Coordinates of C-alpha atoms in Angstrom, one line a residue:
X174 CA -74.5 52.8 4.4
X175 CA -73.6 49.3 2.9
X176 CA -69.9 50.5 1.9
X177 CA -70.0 51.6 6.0
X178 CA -71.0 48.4 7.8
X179 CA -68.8 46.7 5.1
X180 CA -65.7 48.4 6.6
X181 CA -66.5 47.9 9.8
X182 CA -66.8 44.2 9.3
X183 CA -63.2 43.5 7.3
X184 CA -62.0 46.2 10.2
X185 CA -63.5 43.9 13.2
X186 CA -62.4 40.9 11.3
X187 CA -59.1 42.3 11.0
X188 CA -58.3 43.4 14.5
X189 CA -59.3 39.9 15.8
X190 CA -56.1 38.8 14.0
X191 CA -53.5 41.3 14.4
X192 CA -53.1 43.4 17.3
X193 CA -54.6 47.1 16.9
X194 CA -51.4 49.0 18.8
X195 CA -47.9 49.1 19.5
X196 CA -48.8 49.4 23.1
X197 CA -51.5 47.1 23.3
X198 CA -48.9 44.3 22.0
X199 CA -46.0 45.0 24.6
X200 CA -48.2 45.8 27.6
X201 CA -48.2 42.0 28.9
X202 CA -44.7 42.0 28.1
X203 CA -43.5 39.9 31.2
X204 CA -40.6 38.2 32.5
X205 CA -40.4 34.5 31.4
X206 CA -37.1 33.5 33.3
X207 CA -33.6 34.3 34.7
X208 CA -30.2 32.1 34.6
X209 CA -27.6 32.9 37.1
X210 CA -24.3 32.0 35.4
X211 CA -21.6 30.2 37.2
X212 CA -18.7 32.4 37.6
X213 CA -16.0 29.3 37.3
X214 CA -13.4 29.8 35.4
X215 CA -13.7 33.6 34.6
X216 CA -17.3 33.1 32.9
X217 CA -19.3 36.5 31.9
X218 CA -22.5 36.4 30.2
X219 CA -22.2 39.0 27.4
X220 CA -23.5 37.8 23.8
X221 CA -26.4 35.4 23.3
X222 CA -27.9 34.0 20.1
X223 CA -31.1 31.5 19.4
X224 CA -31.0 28.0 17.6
X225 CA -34.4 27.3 16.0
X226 CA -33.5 23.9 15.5
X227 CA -32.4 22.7 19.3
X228 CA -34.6 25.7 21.0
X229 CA -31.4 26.5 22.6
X230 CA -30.1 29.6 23.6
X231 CA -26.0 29.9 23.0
X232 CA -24.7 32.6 25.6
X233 CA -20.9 33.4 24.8
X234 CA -19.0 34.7 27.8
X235 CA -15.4 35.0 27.9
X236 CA -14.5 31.8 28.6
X237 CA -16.9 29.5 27.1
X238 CA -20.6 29.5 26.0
X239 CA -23.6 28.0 28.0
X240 CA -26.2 26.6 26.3
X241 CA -29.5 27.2 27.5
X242 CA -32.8 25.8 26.8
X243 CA -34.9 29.1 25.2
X244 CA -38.4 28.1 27.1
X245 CA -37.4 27.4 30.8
X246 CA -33.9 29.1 31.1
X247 CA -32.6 25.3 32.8
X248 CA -28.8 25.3 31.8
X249 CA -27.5 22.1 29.1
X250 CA -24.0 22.4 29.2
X251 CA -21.0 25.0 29.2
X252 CA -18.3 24.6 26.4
X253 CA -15.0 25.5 27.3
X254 CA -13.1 27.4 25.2
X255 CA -9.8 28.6 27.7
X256 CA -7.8 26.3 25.5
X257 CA -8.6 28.3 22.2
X258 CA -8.3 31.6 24.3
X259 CA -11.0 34.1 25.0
X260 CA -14.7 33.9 23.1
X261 CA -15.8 37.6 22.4
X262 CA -19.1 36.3 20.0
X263 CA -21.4 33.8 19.1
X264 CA -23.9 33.2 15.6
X265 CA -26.1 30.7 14.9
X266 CA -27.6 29.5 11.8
X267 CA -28.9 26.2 10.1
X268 CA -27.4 24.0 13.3
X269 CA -24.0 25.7 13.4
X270 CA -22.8 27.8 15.9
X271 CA -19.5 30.2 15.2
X272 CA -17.8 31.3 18.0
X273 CA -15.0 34.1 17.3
X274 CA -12.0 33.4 19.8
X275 CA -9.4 36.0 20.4
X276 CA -5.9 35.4 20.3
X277 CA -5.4 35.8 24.4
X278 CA -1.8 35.1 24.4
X279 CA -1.2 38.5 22.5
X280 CA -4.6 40.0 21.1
X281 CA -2.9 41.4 17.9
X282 CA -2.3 38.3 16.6
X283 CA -4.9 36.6 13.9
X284 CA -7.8 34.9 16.2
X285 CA -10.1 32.0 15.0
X286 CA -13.4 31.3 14.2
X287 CA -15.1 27.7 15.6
X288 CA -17.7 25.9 14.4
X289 CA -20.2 23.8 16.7
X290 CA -22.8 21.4 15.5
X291 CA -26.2 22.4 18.0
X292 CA -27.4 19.1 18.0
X293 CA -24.3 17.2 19.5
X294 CA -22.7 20.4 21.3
X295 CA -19.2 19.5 19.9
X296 CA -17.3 20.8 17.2
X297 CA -19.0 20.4 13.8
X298 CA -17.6 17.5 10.9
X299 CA -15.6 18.8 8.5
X300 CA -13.4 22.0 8.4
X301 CA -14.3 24.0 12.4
X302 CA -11.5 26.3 12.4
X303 CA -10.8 29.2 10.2
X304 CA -8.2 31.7 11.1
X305 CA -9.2 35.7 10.6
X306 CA -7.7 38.9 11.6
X307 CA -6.7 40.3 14.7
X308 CA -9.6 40.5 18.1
X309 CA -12.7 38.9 16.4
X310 CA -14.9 41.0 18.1
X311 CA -18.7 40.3 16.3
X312 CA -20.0 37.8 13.9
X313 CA -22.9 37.4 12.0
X314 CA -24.4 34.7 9.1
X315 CA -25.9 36.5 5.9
X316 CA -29.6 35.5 5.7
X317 CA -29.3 32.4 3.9
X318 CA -26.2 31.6 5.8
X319 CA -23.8 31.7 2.7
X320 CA -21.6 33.7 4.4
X321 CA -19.8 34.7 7.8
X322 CA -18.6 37.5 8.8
X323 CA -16.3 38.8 11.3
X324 CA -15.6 42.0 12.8
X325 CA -12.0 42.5 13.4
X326 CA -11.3 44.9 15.6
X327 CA -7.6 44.7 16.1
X328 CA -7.0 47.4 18.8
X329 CA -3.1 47.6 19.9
X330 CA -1.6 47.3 23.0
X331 CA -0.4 50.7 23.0
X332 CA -1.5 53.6 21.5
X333 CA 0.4 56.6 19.2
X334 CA 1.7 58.9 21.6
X335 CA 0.5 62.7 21.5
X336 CA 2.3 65.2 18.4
X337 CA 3.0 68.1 19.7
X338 CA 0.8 70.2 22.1
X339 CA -1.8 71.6 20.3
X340 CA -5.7 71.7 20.6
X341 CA -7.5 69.6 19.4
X342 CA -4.7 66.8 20.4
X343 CA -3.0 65.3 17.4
X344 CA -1.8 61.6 18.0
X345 CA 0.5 59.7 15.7
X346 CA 0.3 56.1 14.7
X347 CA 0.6 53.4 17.1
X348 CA 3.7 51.1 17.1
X349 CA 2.0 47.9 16.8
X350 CA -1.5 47.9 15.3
X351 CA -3.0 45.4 13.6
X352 CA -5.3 46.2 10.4
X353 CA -8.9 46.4 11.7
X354 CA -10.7 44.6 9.0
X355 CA -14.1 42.3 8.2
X356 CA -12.8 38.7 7.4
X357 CA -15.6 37.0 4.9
X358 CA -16.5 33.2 5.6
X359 CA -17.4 31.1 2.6
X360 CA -19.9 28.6 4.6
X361 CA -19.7 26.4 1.5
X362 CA -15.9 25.9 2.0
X363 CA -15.5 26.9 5.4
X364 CA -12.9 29.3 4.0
X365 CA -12.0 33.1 4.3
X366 CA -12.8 34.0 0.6
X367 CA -12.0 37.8 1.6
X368 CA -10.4 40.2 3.8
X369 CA -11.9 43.9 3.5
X370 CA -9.8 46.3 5.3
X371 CA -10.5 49.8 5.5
X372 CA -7.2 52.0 4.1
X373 CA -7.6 54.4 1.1
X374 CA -11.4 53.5 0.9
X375 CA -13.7 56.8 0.1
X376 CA -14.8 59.0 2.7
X377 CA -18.0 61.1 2.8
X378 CA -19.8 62.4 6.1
X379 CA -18.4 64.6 8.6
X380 CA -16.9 64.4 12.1
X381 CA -14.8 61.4 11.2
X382 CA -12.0 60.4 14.3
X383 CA -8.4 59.7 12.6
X384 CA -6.0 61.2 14.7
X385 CA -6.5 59.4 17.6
X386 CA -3.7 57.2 17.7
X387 CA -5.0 53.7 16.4
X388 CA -6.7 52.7 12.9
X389 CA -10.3 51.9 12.2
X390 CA -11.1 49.4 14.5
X391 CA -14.4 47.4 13.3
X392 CA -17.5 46.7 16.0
X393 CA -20.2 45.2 14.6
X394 CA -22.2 44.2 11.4
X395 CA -25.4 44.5 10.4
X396 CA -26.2 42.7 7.2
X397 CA -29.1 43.4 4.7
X398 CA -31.9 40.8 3.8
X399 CA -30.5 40.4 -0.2
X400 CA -27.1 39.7 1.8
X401 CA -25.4 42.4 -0.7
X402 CA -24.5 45.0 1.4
X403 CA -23.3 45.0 5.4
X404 CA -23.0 48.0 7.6
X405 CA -19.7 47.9 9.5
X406 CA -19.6 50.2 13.1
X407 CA -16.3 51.5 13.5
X408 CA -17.6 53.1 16.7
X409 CA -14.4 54.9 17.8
X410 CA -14.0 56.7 14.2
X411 CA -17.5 57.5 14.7
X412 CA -18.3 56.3 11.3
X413 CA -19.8 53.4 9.5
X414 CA -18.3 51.4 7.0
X415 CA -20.5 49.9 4.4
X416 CA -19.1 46.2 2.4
X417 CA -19.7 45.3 -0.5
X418 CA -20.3 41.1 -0.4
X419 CA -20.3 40.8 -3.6
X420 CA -16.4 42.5 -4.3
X421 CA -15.4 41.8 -0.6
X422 CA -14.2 45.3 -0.5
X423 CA -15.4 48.3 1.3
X424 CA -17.1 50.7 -0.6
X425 CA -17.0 53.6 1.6
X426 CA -16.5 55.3 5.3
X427 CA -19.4 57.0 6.1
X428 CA -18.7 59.9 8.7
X429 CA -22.1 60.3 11.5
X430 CA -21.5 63.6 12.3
X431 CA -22.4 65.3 15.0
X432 CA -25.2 65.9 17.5
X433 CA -26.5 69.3 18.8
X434 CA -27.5 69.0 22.1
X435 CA -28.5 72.5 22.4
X436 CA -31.3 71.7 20.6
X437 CA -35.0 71.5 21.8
X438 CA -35.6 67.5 22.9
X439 CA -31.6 67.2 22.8
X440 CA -31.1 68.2 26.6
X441 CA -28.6 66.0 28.3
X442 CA -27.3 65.4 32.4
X443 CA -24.0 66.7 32.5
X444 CA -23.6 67.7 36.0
X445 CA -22.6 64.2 37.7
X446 CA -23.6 65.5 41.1
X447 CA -25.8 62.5 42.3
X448 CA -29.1 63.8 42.4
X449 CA -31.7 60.3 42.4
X450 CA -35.4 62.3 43.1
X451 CA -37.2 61.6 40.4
X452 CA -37.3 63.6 37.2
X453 CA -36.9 67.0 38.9
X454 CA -34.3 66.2 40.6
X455 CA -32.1 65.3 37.8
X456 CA -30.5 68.2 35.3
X457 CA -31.4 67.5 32.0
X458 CA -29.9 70.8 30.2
X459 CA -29.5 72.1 26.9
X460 CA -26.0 72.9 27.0
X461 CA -23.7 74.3 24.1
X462 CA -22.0 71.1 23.8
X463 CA -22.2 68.4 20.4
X464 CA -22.1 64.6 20.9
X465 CA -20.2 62.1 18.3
X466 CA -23.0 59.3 17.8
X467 CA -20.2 56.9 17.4
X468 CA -22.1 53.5 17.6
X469 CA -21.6 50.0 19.2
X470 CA -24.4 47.9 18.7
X471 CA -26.5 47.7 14.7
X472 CA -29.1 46.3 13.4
X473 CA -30.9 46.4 9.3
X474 CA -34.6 47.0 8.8
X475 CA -36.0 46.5 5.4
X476 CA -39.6 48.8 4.6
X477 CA -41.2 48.8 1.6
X478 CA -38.3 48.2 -0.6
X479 CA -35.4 50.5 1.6
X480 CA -33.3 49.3 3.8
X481 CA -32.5 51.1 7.0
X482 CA -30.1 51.3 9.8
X483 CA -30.5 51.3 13.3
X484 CA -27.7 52.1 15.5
X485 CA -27.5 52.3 19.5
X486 CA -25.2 55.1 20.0
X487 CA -23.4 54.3 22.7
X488 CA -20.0 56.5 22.5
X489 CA -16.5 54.8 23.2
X490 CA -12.9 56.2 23.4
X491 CA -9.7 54.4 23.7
X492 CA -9.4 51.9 26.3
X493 CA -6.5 54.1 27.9
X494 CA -8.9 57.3 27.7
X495 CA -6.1 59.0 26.4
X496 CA -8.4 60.9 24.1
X497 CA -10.8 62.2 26.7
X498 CA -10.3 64.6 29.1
X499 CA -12.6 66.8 31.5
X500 CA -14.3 69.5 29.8
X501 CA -12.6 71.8 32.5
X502 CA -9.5 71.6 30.9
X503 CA -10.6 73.0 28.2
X504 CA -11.9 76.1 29.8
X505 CA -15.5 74.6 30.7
X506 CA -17.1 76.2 33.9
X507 CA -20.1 75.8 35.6
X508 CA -22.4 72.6 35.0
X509 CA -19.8 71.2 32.2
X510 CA -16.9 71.3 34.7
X511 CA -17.2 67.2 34.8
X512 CA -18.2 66.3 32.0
X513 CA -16.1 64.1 29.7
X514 CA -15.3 65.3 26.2
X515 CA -13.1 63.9 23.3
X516 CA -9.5 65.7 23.0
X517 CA -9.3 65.0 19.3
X518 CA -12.6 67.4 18.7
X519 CA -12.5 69.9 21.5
X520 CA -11.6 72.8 22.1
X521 CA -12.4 76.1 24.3
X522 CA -16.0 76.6 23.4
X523 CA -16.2 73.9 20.9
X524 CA -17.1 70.6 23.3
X525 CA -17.1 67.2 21.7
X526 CA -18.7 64.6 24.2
X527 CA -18.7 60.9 23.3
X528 CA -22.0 59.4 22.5
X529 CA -25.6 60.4 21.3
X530 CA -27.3 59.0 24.4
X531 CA -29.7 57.8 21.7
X532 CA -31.0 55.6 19.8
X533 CA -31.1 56.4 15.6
X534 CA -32.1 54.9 12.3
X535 CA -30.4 55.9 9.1
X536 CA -30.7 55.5 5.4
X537 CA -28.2 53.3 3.9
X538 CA -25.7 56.4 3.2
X539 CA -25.9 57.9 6.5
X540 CA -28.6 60.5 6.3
X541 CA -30.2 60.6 9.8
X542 CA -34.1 58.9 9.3
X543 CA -34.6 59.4 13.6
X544 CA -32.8 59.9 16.5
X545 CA -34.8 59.3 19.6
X546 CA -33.2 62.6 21.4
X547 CA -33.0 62.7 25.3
X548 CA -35.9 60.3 25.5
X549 CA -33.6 57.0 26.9
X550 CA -32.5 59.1 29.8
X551 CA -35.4 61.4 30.7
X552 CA -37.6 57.8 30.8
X553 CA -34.9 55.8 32.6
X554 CA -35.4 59.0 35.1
X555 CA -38.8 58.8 35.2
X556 CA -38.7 54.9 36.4
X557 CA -36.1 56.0 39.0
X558 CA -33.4 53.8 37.3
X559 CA -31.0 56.5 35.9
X560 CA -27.7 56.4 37.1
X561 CA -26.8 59.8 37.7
X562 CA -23.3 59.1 38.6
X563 CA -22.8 58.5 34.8
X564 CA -24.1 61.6 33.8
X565 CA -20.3 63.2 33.1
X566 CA -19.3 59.9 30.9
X567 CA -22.8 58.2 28.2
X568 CA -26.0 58.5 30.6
X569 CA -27.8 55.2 30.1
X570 CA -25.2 54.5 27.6
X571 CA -27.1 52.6 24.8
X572 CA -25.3 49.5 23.8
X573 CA -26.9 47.3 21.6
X574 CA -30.4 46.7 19.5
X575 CA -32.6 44.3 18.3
X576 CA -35.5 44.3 15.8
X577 CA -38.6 42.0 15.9
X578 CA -41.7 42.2 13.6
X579 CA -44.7 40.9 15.6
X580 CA -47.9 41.4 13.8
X581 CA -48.3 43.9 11.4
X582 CA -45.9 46.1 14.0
X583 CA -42.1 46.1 13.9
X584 CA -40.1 47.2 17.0
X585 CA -36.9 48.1 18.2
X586 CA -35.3 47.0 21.4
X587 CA -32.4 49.0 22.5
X588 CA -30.2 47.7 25.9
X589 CA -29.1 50.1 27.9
X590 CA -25.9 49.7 29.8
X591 CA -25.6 52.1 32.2
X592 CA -29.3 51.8 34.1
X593 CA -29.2 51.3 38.4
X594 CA -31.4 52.3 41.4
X595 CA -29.4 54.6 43.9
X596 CA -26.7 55.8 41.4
X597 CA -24.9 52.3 42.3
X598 CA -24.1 49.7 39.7
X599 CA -21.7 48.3 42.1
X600 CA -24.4 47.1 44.7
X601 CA -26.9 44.0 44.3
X602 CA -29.4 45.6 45.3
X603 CA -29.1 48.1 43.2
X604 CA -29.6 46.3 39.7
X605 CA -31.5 46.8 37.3
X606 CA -31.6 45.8 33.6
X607 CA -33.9 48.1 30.9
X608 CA -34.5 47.9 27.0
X609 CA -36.3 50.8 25.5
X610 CA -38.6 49.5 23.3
X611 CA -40.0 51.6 19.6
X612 CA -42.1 51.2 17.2
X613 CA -39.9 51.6 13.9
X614 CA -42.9 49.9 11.6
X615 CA -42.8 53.5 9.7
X616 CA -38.9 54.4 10.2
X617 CA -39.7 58.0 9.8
X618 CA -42.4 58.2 12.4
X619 CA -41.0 56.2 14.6
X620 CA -42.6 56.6 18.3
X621 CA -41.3 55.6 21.6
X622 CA -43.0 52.5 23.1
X623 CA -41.9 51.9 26.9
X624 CA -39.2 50.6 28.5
X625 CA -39.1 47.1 29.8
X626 CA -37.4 47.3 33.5
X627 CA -35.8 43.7 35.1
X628 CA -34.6 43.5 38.8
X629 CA -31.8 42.2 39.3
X630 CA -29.9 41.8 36.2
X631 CA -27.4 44.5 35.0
X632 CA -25.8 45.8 31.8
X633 CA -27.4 44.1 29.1
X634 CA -24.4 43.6 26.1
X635 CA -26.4 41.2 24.1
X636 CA -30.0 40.8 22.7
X637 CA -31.8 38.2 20.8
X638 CA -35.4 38.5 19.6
X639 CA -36.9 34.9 18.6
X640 CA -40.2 33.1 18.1
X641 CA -41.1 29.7 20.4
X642 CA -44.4 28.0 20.5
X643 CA -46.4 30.8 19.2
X644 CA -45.1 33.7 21.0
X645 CA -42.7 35.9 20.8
X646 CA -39.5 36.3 23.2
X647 CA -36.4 38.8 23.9
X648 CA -33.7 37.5 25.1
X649 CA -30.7 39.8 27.0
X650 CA -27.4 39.0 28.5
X651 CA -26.1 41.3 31.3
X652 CA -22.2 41.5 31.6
X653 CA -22.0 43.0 35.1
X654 CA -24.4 40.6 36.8
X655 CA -23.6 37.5 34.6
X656 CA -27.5 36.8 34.0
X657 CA -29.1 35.7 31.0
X658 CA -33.0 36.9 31.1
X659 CA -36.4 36.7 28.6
X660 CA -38.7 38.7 28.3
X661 CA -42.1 37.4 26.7
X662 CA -44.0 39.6 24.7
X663 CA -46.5 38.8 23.0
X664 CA -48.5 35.7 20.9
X665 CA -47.4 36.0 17.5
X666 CA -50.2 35.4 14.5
X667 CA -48.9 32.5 12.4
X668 CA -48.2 34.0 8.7
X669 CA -51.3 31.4 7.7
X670 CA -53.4 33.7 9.9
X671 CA -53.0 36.6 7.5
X672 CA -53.1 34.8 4.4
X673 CA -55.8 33.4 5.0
X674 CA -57.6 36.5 6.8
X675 CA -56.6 38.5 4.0
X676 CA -58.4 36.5 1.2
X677 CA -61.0 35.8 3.3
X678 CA -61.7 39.5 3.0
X679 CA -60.6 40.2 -0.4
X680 CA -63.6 37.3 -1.3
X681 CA -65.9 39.3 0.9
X682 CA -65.0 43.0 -0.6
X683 CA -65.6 41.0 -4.3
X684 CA -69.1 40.2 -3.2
X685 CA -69.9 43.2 -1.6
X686 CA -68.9 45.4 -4.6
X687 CA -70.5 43.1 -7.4
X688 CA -73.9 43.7 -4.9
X689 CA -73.3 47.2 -4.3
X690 CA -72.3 47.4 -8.7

């Protein structure tokens, strides 16, 4: 009876210090702000990042980078960067924020990275531009800010032209393409100490795209906490490259296969056929049709001692599409007339579509952990807020994600690109923003959460969890309506809390057994 009471009092003590549910801390998730982005000079909210140190909030977007204040949203200054060329990125860490500039006279030529001092807003003292590889397209410190790196993705101007006629299509190199590559920032010098490229590096995995007319191109990077290892996206490949920092070389190209989307909790919208009535009026299907995960968006989760992957999988092809075609013209009838399939991977009665319409966590050498199946579209149906008229291309199409420890739970926030009420991302009316939102604190039981919906804003390319006066905050930036928006979540214990709470109890379970001896 003792031992009983006991438990309930360290329980009751507990819960009054960390939150008892994954729901219970996101339900009073609400939104804290908007910031309507001037569209001078060809500005276009797309990446955001946090500075602890200013409480700033650096939004990159094309042309330059507003900087925010992260409580109230009010807008500090824009920094133009036209003269550089175009921004595609910004990192910050320790008072510096990199921006990676692309090359916009010809985009196969090496970019540059720039350095700004948060404090002043201006470029930082000392060395502030490095030169790296072709279309910087993502950057990212190491934990301890050591080192940055930069995602290359040095896509040509023109692609290999098709080799003969057969199925699946066969294209040959491209003319002019630059080597896709990682370039690795010594912070100490403000140096590249290496370029990792990808050619003759091992392969393992399946379902690997290499005939497609253009090299690896490299996405994004997701870095783990030792700052060992980073995870590379080479979304188009549909593979992931993983770097060793220590060698500055790749180590391997990890094929993501393929997903079955025959199978139960797999079912996908294929038909493209506007239908906006609520959950039974869409056509989620199970049809005899496979989906390359190929990822955009990454993020690295350490539990208990592993570290995992989580990767939105968006699906991408060329920018010319001249690796997709319709599925009818490869002999598909019926509901999978429209939809859109690689050329590369298909064939009659062997349909490749792009994307997993999911959401997935991996081991570090690939091995699937979770996949969150057809739950981003069936919930964005069930809010009304699927855009149907995408159901032939990626569904909600999601883009990036985000993790954030709050509490004892960790979560997941996955943007989703391709969310609208009517079927129209075109109209103003019509916009909505949404971030699914799971609870990854055991990566293997991962559950789905909710989905946090916000009016008006539209195709969320960037996230940003971060911490403010005791509460926790996700920051998005929408491309197609040029808004930056928070969400606030939820209070967030200080780690003093537990420390504290935790002795606290370990001194009462030390008196209660030397009674109870």
């Amino acid at each position: 009876m003792k031992k009983n009471l006991l438990a309930a009092a360290m329980a009751a003590a507990l819960s009054a210090a960390v939150p008892a549910s994954a729901a219970s801390l996101i339900d009073d998730a609400s939104k804290a702000w908007t910031f309507q982005h001037s569209a001078s000079n060809g500005f276009l909210s797309e990446i955001v990042s946090f500075d602890s140190a200013t409480k700033t909030l650096w939004v990159a977007g094309v042309s330059g980078v507003d900087v925010l204040d992260a409580a109230t949203g009010s807008f500090l200054q824009r920094i133009d960067v036209s003269p550089w060329g175009a921004i595609n990125s910004v990192s910050v860490h320790n008072g510096i924020a990199a921006f990676a500039i692309e090359n916009t006279a010809d985009r196969t030529q090496p970019g540059v990275v720039k350095l700004f001092d948060t404090h002043t807003r201006a470029l930082a003292s000392g060395v502030n531009s490095i030169t790296v590889g072709a279309l910087p397209d993502m950057l990212t410190f190491t934990k301890d800010g050591s080192k940055l790196l930069v995602a290359n993705e040095a896509t040509p101007n023109t692609y290999g032209s098709r080799i003969g006629t057969t199925v699946p299509r066969v294209y040959g190199a491209a003319p002019n393409d630059p080597v896709g590559s990682v370039s690795i920032i010594d912070m100490n010098t403000r140096s590249v100490s290496a370029t990792a490229t990808l050619a003759g590096v091992a392969q393992t995995g399946s379902h690997i795209r290499s005939n497609t007319g253009m090299d690896f191109e490299p996405e994004y990077i997701a870095v783990n906490a030792a700052g060992t290892q980073a995870y590379v996206s080479l979304q188009e490949a549909n593979a992931m490259g993983v770097l060793n920092l220590q060698t500055g070389r790749f180590e391997s190209v990890i094929g993501l296969g393929a997903k079955d989307f025959s199978l139960p909790g797999n079912r996908i919208d294929p038909l493209n056929n506007g239908n906006k009535t609520g959950t039974s009026g869409y056509d989620l299907i199970s049809p005899n049709v496979k989906g390359l995960y190929m990822p955009d968006g990454m993020a690295v989760y350490e539990r208990n001692g592993q570290t995992y992957v989580l990767l939105a999988n968006e699906g991408d092809f060329r920018e010319d599409d001249g690796d997709r075609s319709a599925a009818s013209s490869l002999g598909a009838t019926g509901t999978l007339t429209n939809l859109r399939v690689s050329n590369t991977d298909s064939s009659t009665g062997n349909l490749y579509a792009a994307g997993g319409r999911s959401f997935s966590i991996r081991a570090t050498d690939g091995t699937i952990i979770y996949d969150s199946g057809e739950i981003l579209d069936r919930e964005a149906m069930t809010l009304g807020i699927y855009n149907d008229a995408r159901s032939r291309d990626k569904g909600v199409e999601p883009e990036s994600v985000e993790v954030m420890t709050i509490g004892d739970r960790s979560f997941a926030f996955v943007g989703l690109e391709r969310t609208a009420y009517n079927n129209d991302d075109a109209a103003v009316g019509s916009r909505v923003a949404a971030l699914a939102v799971f609870d990854i604190t055991d990566p293997a039981h991962t559950t789905f959460v909710r989905m946090l919906k916000s009016d008006g804003d539209m195709a969320p390319e960037g996230l940003e969890g971060y911490v403010l006066d005791g509460y926790a905050y996700i920051a998005f930036s929408n491309e197609v309506s040029s808004t930056t928006s928070v969400f606030r979540l939820a209070p967030v214990p200080e780690p003093e809390t537990y420390a504290m709470l935790l002795a606290g109890l370990g001194l009462i379970g030390l008196a209660a057994r030397r009674r109870l001896g």
